[in-house]
PDB file of C-alpha atoms and ligand atoms in Angstrom:
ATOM      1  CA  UNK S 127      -8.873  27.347 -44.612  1.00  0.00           C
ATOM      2  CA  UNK S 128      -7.074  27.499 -48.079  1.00  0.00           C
ATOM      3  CA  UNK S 129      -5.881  24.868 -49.676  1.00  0.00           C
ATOM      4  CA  UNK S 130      -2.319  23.705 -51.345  1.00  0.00           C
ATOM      5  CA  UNK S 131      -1.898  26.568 -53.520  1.00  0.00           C
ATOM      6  CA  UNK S 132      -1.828  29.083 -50.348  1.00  0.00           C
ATOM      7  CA  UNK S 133       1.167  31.092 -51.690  1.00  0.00           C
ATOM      8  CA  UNK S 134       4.750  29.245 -51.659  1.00  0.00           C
ATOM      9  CA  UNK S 135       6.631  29.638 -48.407  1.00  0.00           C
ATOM     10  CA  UNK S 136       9.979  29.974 -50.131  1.00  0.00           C
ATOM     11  CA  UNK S 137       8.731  32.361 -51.828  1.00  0.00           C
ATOM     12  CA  UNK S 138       7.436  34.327 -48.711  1.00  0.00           C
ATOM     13  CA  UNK S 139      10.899  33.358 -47.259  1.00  0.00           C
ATOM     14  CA  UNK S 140      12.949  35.525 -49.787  1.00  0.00           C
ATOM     15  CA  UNK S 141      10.177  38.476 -49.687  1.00  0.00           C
ATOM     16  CA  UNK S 142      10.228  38.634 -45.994  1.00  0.00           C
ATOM     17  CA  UNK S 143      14.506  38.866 -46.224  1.00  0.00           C
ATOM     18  CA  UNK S 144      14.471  41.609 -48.630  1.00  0.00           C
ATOM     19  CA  UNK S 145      12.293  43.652 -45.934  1.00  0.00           C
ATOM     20  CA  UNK S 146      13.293  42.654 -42.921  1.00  0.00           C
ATOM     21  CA  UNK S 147      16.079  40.968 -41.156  1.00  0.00           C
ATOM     22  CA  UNK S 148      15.012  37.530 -39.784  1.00  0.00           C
ATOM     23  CA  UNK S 149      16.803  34.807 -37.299  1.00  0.00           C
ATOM     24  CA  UNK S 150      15.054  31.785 -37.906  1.00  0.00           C
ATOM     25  CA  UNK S 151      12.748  30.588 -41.043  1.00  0.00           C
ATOM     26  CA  UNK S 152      11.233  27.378 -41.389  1.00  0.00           C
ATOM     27  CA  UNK S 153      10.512  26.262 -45.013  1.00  0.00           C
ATOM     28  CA  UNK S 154       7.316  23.996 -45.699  1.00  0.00           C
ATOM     29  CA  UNK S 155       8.571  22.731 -48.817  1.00  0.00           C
ATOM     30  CA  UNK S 156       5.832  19.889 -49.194  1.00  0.00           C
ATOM     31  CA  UNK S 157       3.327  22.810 -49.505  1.00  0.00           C
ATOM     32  CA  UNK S 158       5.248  23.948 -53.186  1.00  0.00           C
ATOM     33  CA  UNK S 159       2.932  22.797 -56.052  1.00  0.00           C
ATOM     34  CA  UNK S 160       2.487  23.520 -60.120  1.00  0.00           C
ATOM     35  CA  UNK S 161       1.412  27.141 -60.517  1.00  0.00           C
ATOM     36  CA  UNK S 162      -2.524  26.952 -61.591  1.00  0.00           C
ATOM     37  CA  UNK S 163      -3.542  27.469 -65.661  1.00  0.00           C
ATOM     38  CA  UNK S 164      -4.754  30.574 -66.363  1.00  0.00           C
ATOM     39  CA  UNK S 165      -8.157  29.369 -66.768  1.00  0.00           C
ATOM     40  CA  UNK S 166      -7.970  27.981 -63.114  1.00  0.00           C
ATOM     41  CA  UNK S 167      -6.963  31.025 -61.470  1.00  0.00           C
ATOM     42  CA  UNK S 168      -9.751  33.310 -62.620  1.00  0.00           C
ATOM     43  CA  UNK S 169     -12.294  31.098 -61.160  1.00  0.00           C
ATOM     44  CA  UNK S 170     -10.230  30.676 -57.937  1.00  0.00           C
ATOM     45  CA  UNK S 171     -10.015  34.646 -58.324  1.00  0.00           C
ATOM     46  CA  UNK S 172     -14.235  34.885 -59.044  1.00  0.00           C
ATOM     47  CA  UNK S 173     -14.465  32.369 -55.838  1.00  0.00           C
ATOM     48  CA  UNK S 174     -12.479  34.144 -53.703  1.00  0.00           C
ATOM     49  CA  UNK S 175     -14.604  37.457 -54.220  1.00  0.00           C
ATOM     50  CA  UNK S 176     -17.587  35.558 -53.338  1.00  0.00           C
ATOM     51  CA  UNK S 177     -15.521  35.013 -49.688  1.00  0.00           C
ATOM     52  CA  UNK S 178     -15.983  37.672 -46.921  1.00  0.00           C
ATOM     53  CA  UNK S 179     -12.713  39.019 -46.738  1.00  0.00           C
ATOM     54  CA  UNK S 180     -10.539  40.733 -43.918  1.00  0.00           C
ATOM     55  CA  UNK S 181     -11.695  43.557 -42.470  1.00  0.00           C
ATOM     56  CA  UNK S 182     -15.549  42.463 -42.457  1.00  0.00           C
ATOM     57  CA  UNK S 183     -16.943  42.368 -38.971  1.00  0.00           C
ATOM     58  CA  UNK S 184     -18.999  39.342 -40.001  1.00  0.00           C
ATOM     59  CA  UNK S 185     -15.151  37.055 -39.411  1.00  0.00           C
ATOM     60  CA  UNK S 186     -15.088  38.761 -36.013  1.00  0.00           C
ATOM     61  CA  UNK S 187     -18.682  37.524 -35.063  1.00  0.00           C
ATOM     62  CA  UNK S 188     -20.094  34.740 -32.934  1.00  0.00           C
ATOM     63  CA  UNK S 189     -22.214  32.373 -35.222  1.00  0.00           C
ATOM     64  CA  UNK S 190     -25.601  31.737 -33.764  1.00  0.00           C
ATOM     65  CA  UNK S 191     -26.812  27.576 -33.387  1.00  0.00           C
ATOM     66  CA  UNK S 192     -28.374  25.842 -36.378  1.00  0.00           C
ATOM     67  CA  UNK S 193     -31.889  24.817 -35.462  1.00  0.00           C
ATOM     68  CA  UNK S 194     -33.728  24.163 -38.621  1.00  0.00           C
ATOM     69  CA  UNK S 195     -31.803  20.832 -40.384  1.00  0.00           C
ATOM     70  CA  UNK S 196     -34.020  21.948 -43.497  1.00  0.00           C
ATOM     71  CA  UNK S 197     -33.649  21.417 -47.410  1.00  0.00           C
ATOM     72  CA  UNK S 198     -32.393  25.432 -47.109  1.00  0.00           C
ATOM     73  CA  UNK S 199     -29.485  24.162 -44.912  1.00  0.00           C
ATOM     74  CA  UNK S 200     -28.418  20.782 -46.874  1.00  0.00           C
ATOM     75  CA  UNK S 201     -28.663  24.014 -50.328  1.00  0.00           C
ATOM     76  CA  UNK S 202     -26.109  26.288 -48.531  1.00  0.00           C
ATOM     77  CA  UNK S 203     -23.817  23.601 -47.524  1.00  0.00           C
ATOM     78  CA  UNK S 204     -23.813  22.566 -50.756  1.00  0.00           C
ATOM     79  CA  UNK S 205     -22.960  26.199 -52.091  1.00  0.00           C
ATOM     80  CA  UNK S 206     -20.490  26.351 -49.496  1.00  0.00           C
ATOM     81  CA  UNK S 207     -18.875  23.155 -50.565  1.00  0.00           C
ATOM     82  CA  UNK S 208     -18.777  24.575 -53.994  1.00  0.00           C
ATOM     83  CA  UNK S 209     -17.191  27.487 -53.368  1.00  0.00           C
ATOM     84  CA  UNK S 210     -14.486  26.197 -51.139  1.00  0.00           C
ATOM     85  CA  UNK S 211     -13.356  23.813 -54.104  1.00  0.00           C
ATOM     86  CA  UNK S 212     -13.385  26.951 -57.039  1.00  0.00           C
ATOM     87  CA  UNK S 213     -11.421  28.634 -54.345  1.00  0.00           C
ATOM     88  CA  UNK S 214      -9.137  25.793 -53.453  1.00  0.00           C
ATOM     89  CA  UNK S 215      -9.531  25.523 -50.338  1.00  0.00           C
ATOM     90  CA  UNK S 216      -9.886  22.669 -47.630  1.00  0.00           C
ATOM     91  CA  UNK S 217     -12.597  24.209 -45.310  1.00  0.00           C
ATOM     92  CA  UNK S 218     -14.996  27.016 -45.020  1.00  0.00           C
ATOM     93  CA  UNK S 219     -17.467  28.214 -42.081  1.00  0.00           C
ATOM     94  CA  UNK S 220     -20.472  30.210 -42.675  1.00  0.00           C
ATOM     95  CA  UNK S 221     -19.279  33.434 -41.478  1.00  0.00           C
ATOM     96  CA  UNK S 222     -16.899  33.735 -44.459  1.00  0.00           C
ATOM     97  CA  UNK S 223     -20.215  34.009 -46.463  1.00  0.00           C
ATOM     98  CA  UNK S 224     -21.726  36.281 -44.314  1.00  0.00           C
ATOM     99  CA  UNK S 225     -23.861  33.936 -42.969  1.00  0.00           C
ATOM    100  CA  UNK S 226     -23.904  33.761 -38.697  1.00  0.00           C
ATOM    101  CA  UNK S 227     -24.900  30.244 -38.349  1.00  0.00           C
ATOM    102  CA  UNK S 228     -23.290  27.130 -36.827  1.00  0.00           C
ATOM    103  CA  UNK S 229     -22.450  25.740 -40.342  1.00  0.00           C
ATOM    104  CA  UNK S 230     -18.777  24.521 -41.782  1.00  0.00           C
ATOM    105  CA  UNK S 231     -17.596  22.172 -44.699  1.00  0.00           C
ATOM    106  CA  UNK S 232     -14.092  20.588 -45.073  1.00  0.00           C
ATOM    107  CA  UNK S 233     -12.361  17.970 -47.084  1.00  0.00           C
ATOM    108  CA  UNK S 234      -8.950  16.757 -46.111  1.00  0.00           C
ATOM    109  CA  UNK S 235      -8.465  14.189 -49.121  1.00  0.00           C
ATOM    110  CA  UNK S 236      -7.747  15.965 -52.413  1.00  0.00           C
ATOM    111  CA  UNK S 237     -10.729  13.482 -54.251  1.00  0.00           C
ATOM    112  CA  UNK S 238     -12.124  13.062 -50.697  1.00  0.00           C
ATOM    113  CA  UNK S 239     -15.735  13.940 -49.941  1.00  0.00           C
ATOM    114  CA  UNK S 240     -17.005  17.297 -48.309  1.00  0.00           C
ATOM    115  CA  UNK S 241     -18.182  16.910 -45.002  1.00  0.00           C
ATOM    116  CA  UNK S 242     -20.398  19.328 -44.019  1.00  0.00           C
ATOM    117  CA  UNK S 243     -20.781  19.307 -40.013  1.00  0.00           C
ATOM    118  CA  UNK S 244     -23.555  21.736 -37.849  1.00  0.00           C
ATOM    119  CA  UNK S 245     -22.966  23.087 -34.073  1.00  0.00           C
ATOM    120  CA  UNK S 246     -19.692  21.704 -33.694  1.00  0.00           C
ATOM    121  CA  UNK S 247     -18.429  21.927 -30.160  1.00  0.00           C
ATOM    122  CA  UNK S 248     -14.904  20.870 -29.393  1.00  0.00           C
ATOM    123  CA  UNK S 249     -15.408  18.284 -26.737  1.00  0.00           C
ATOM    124  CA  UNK S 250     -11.708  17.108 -25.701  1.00  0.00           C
ATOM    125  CA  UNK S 251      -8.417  17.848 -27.242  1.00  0.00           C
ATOM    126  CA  UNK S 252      -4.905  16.395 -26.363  1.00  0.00           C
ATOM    127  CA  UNK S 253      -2.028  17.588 -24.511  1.00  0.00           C
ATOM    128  CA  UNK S 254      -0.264  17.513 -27.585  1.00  0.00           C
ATOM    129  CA  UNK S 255       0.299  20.527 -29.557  1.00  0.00           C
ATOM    130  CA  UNK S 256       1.730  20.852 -32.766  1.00  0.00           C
ATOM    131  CA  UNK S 257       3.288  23.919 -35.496  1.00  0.00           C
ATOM    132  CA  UNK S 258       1.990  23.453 -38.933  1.00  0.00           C
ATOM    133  CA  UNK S 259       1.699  26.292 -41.568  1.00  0.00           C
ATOM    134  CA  UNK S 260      -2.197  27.526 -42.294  1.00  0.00           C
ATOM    135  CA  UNK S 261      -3.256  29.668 -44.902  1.00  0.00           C
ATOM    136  CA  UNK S 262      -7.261  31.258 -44.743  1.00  0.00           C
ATOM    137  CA  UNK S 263      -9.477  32.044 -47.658  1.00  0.00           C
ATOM    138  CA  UNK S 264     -10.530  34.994 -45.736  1.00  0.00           C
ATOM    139  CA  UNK S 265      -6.870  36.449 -45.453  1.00  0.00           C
ATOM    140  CA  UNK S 266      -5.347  36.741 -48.735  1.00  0.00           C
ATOM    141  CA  UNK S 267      -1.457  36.130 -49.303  1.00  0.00           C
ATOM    142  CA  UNK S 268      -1.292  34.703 -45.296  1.00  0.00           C
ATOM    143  CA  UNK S 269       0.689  31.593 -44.652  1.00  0.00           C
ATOM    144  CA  UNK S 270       1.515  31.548 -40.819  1.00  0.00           C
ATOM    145  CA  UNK S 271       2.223  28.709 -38.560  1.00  0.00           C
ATOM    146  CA  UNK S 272      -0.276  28.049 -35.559  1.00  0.00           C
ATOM    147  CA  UNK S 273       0.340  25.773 -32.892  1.00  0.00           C
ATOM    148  CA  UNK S 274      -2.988  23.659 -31.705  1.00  0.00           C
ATOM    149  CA  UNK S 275      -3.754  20.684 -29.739  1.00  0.00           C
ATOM    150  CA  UNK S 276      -2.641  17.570 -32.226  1.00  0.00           C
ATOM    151  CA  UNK S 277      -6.013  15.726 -31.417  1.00  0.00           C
ATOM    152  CA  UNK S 278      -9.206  16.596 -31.175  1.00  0.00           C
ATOM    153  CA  UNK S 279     -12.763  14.777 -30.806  1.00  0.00           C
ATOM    154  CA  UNK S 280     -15.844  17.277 -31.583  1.00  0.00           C
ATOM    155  CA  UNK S 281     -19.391  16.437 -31.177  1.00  0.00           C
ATOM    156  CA  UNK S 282     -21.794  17.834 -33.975  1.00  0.00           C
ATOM    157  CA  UNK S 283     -24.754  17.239 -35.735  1.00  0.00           C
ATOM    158  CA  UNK S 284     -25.131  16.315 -39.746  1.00  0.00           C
ATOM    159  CA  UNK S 285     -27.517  18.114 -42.282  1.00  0.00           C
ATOM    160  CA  UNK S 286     -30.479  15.753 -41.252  1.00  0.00           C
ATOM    161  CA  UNK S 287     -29.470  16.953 -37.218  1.00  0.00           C
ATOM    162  CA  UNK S 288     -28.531  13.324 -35.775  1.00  0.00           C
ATOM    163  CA  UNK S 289     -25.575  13.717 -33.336  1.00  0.00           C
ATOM    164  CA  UNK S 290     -22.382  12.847 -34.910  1.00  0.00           C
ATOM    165  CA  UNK S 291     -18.825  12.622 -33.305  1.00  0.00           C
ATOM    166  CA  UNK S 292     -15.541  13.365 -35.362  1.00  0.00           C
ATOM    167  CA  UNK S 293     -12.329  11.971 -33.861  1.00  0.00           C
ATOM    168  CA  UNK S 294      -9.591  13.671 -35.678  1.00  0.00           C
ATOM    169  CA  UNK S 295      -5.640  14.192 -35.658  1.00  0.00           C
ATOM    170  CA  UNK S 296      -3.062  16.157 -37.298  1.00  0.00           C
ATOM    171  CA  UNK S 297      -3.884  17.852 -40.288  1.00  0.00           C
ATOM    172  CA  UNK S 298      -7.721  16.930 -40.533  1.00  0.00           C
ATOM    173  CA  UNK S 299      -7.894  18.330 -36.296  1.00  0.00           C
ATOM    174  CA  UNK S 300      -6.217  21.247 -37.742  1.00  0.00           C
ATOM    175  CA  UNK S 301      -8.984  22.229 -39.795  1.00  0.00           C
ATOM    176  CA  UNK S 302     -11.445  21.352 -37.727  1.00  0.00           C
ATOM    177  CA  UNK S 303      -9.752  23.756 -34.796  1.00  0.00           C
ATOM    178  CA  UNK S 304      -9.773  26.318 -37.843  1.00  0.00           C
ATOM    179  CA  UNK S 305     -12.889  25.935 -38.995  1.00  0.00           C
ATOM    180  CA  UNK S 306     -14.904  26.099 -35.604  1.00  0.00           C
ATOM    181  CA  UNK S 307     -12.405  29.188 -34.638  1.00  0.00           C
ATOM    182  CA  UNK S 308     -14.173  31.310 -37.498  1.00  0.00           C
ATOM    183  CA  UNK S 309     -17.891  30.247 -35.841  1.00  0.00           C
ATOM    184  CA  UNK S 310     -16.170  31.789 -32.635  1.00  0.00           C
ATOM    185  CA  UNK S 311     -15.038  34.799 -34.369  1.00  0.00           C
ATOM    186  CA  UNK S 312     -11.397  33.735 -34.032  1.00  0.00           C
ATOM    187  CA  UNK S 313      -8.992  34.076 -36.486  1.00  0.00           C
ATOM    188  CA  UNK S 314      -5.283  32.312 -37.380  1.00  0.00           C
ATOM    189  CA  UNK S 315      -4.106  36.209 -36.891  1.00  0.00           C
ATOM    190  CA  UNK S 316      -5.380  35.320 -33.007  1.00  0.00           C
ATOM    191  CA  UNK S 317      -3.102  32.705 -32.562  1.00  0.00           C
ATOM    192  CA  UNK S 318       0.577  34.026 -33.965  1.00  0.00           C
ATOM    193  CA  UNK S 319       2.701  36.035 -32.092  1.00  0.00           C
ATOM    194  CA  UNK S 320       2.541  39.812 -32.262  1.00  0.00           C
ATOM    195  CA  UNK S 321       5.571  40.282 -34.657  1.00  0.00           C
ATOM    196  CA  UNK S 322       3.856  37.347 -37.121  1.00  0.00           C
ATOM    197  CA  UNK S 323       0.485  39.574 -36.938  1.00  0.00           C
ATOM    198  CA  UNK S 324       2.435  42.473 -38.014  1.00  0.00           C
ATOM    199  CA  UNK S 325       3.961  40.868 -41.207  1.00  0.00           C
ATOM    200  CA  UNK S 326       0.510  39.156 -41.820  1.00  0.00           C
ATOM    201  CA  UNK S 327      -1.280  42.373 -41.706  1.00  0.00           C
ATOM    202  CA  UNK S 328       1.650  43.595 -44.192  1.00  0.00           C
ATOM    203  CA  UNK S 329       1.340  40.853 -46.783  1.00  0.00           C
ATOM    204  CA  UNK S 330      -2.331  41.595 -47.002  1.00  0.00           C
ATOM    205  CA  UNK S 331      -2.050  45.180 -47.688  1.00  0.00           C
ATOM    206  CA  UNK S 332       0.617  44.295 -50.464  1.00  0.00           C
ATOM    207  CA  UNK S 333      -1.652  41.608 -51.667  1.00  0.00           C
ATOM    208  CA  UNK S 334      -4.845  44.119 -51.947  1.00  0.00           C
ATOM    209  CA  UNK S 335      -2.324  46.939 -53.937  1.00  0.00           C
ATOM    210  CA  UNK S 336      -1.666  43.950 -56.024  1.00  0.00           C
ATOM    211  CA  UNK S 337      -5.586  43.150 -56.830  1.00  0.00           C
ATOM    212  CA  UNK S 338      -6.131  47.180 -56.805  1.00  0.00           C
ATOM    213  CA  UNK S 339      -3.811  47.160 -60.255  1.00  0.00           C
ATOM    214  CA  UNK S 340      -4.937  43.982 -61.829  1.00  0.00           C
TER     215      UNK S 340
HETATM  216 ZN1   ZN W 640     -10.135  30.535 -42.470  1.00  0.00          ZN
END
C-alpha cells in the first residue's frame, strides 16, 4: 500500500472535472503533505521500479505458504521492509516483488517499526465497514476509496514461525485487508465500482505516458 505522498486528492479532484463531469467528490484533505526534495523523489522513483507493477501476472497470483522460517526469509523481509520505506509506502506483500510466498511487511506509525507477518489468514472481521482512500505501490497515480470491514483479527506466524495474532482497527486493519488481498491475488481495482476501475485504469495510462517522457 503507498504511503502519504500517494498523489493529492484535490489534485485528482480538479483533473477528474476537466475530463469528466462528476456528481459527488469527496476530498481527503488530511492526506495533502509537502511535495518531496528532489533528492527524495529519485529514490522513491529507483524504489518504485524495483516494485512489480500493473499489468504483471505475478499481482494476479495466489502466493503459496511459507514453510521454511529461515535466515533467507528474516533477509527478504528485511529487503522488503527497505524497499517499502525508499518507496514510501506503508505495506508491501511478496508478490509485488515477484516473489509467490505468504510474506508481507507494514508499518502504520510514521517512526513506527516494520512488522513483518508470514501466512496471514484473516480469522474474524466486524460487521462494520468503513470508506477510506488507498493508494498501491503496484498501481501508480491510483487513489480510490475501498470500503472493508473496520476490524479485523488475523492469525499469522513471525519470521522465527511461532503463531502470532494481530487485532487491528481502522487504518492499521486497512492495510492488513490490503496487504493479505495481494497474497490472494486481489487488488484495490477489485473492490471499486466499475466506473472507479475505469478512471483508475485511465490515471495509470496517463501516469506511464508521463514516465515514458521523463
Ligand atoms: Zn498494494
Amino acid at each position: 500500500m503507498s504511503g502519504p505522498s500517494a498523489p493529492n486528492k484535490l489534485q485528482r479532484v480538479a483533473e477528474k472535472q476537466l475530463t469528466e463531469e462528476i456528481d459527488e467528490v469527496e476530498v481527503d484533505e488530511t492526506r495533502e503533505r509537502e511535495p518531496l526534495d528532489p533528492e527524495r523523489a529519485a529514490r522513491r522513483r529507483a524504489a518504485l521500479a524495483r516494485v512489480v507493477q500493473f499489468g504483471d501476472p505475478v499481482l494476479r497470483s495466489k502466493a503459496a505458504p511459507v514453510d521454511h522460517f529461515d535466515e533467507a526469509l528474516a533477509a527478504e523481509a528485511a529487503r522488503m521492509g527497505e524497499l517499502m520505506d525508499e518507496a514510501i509506502g506503508v505495506g508491501l506483500a511478496a508478490n509485488q516483488i515477484g516473489a509467490l510466498h505468504r510474506l508481507l511487511v507494514y508499518r502504520v506509525e510514521e517512526e513506527g517499526e516494520i512488522h513483518a507477518v508470514v501466512n496471514p489468514t484473516i480469522e474474524w472481521t466486524s460487521d462494520e465497514r468503513e470508506p477510506g482512500m488507498e493508494g498501491c505501490l503496484s498501481l501508480p497515480g491510483v487513489w480510490v476509496e475501498v470500503e472493508r470491514p473496520a476490524g479485523v483479527r488475523v492469525r499469522a506466524q513471525d519470521l522465527t514461525g511461532a503463531e502470532i495474532e494481530i487485532e487491528a482497527e481502522g487504518f492499521h486493519a486497512r492495510v492488513l485487508q490490503h496487504e493479505i488481498d495481494h497474497l490472494e491475488g486481489t487488488l484495490i481495482l477489485d473492490r471499486i465500482s466499475r466506473a472507479d476501475r475505469r478512471e483508475a485504469m485511465r490515471t495509470m495510462r496517463e501516469a506511464r505516458e508521463d514516465g515514458d517522457r521523463d
